mmCIF file with all atom_site columns, C-alpha atoms in Angstrom:
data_model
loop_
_atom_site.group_PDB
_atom_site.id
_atom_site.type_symbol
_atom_site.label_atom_id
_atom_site.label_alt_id
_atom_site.label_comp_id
_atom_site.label_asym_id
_atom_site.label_entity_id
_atom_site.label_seq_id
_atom_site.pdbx_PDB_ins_code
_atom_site.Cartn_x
_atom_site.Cartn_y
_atom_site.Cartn_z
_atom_site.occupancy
_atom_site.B_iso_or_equiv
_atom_site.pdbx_formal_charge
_atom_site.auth_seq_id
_atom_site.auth_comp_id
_atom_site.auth_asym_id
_atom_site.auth_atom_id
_atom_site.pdbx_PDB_model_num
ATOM 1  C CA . UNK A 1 1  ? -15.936 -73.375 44.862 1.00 66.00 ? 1  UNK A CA 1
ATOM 2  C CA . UNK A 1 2  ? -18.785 -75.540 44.108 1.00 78.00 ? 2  UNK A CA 1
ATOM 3  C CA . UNK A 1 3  ? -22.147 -74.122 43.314 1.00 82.00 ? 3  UNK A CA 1
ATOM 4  C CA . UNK A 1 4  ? -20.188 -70.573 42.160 1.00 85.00 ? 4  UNK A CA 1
ATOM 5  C CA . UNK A 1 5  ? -21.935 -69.079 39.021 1.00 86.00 ? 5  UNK A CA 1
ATOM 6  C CA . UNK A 1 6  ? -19.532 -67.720 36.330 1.00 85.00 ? 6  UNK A CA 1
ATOM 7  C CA . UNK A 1 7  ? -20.046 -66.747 32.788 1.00 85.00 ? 7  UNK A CA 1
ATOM 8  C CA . UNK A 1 8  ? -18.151 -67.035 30.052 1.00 82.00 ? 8  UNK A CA 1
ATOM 9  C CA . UNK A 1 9  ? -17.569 -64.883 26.859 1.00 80.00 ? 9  UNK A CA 1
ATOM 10 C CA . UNK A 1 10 ? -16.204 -66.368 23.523 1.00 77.00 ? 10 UNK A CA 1
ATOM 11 C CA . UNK A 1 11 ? -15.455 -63.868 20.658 1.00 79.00 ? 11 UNK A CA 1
ATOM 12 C CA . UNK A 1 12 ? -13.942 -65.011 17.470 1.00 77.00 ? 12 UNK A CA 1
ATOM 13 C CA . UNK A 1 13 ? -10.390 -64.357 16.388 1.00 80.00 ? 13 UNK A CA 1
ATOM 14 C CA . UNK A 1 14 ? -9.722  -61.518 13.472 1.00 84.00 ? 14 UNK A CA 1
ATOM 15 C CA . UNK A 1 15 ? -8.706  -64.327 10.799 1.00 82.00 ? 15 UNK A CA 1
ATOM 16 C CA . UNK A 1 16 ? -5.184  -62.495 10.445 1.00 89.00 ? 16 UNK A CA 1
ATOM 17 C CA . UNK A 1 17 ? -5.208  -63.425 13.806 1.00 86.00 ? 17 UNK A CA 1
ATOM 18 C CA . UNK A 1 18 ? -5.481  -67.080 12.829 1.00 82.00 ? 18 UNK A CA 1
ATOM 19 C CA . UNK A 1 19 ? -2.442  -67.596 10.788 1.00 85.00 ? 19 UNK A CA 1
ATOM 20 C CA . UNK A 1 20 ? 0.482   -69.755 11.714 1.00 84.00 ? 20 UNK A CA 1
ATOM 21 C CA . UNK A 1 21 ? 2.717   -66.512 11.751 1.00 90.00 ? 21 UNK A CA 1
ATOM 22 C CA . UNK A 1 22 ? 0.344   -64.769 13.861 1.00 88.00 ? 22 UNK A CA 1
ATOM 23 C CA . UNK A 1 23 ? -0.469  -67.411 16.091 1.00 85.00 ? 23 UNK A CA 1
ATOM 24 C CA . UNK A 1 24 ? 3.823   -67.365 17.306 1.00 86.00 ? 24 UNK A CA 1
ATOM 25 C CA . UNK A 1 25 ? 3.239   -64.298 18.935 1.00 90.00 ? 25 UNK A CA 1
ATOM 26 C CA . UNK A 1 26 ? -0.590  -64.191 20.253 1.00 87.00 ? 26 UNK A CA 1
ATOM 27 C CA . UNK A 1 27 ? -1.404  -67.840 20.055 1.00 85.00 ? 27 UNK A CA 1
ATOM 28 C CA . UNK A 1 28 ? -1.741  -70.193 22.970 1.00 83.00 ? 28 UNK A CA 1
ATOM 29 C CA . UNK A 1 29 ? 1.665   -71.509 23.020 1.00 85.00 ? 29 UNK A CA 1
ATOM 30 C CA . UNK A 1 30 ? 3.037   -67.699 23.305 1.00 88.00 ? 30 UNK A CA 1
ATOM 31 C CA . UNK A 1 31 ? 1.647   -67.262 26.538 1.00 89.00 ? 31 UNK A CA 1
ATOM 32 C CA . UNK A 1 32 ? 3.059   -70.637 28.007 1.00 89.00 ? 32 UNK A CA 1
ATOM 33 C CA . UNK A 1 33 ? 0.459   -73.001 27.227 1.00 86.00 ? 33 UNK A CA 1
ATOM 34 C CA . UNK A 1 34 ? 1.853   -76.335 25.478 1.00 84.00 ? 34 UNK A CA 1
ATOM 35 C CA . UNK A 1 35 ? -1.820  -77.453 23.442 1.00 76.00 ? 35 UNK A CA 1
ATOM 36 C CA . UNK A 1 36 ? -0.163  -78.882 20.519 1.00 66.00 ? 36 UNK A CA 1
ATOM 37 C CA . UNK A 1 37 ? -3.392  -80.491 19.229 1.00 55.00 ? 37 UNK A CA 1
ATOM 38 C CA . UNK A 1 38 ? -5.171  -77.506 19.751 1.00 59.00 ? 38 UNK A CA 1
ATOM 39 C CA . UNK A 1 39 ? -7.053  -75.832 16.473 1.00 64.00 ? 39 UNK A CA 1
ATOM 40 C CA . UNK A 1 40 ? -9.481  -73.120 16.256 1.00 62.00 ? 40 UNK A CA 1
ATOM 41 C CA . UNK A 1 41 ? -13.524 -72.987 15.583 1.00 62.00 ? 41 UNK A CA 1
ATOM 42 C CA . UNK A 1 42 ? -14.389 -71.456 12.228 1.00 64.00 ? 42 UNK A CA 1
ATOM 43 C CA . UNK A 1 43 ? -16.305 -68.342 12.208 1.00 62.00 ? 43 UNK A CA 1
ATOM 44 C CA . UNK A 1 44 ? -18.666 -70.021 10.250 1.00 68.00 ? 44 UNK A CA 1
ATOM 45 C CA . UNK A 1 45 ? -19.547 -72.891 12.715 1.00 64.00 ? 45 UNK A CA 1
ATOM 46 C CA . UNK A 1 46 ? -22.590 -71.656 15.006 1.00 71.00 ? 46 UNK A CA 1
ATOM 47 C CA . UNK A 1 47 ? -21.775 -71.403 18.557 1.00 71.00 ? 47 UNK A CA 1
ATOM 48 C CA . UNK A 1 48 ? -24.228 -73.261 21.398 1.00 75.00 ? 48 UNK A CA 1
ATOM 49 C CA . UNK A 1 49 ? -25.267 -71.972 24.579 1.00 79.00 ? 49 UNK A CA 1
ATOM 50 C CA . UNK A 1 50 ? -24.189 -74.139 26.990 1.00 78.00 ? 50 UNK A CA 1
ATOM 51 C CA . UNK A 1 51 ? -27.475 -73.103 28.633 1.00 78.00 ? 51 UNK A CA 1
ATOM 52 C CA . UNK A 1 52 ? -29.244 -74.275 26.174 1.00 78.00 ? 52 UNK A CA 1
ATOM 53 C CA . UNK A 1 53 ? -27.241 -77.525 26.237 1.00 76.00 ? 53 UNK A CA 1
ATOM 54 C CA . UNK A 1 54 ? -27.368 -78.308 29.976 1.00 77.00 ? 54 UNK A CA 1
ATOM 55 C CA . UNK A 1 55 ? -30.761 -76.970 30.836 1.00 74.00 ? 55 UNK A CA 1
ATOM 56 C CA . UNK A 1 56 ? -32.369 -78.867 27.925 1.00 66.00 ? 56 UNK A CA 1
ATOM 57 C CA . UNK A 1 57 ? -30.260 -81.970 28.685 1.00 58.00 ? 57 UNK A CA 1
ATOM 58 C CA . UNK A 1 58 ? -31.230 -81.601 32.129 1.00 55.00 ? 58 UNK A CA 1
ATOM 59 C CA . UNK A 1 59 ? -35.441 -81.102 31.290 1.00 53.00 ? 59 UNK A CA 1
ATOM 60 C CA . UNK A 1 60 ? -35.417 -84.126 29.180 1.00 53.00 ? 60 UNK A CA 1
ATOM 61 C CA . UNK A 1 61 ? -34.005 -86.187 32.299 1.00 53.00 ? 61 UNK A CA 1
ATOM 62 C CA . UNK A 1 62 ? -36.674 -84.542 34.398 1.00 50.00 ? 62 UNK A CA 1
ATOM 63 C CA . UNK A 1 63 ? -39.454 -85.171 31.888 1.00 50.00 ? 63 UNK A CA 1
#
């Protein structure tokens, strides 16, 4: 529905979690999903808000 707020929470993965033998039984493709391209973040990379992306995309437009 358009204009319908959600939010979204993103928690990194235990990295025994992240190991090919792992990821057979509680990766992507175990539940049905066919993302064959599809890698994880490292824990180490710093996650953005997308507020903070949008909103400040969208006050620079403004501006």
């Amino acid at each position: 529905k358009y204009g319908c707020r959600v939010s979204v929470l993103v928690l990194p993965a235990p990295e025994p979690l992240t190991t090919p033998q792992a990821l057979q039984y509680v990766g992507l493709q175990a539940f049905g999903y066919d993302f064959p391209n599809y890698s994880f973040i490292p824990s180490s990379v710093s996650i953005k808000s997308v507020w903070d992306i949008f909103y400040k995309k969208n006050d620079d437009i403004q501006q």
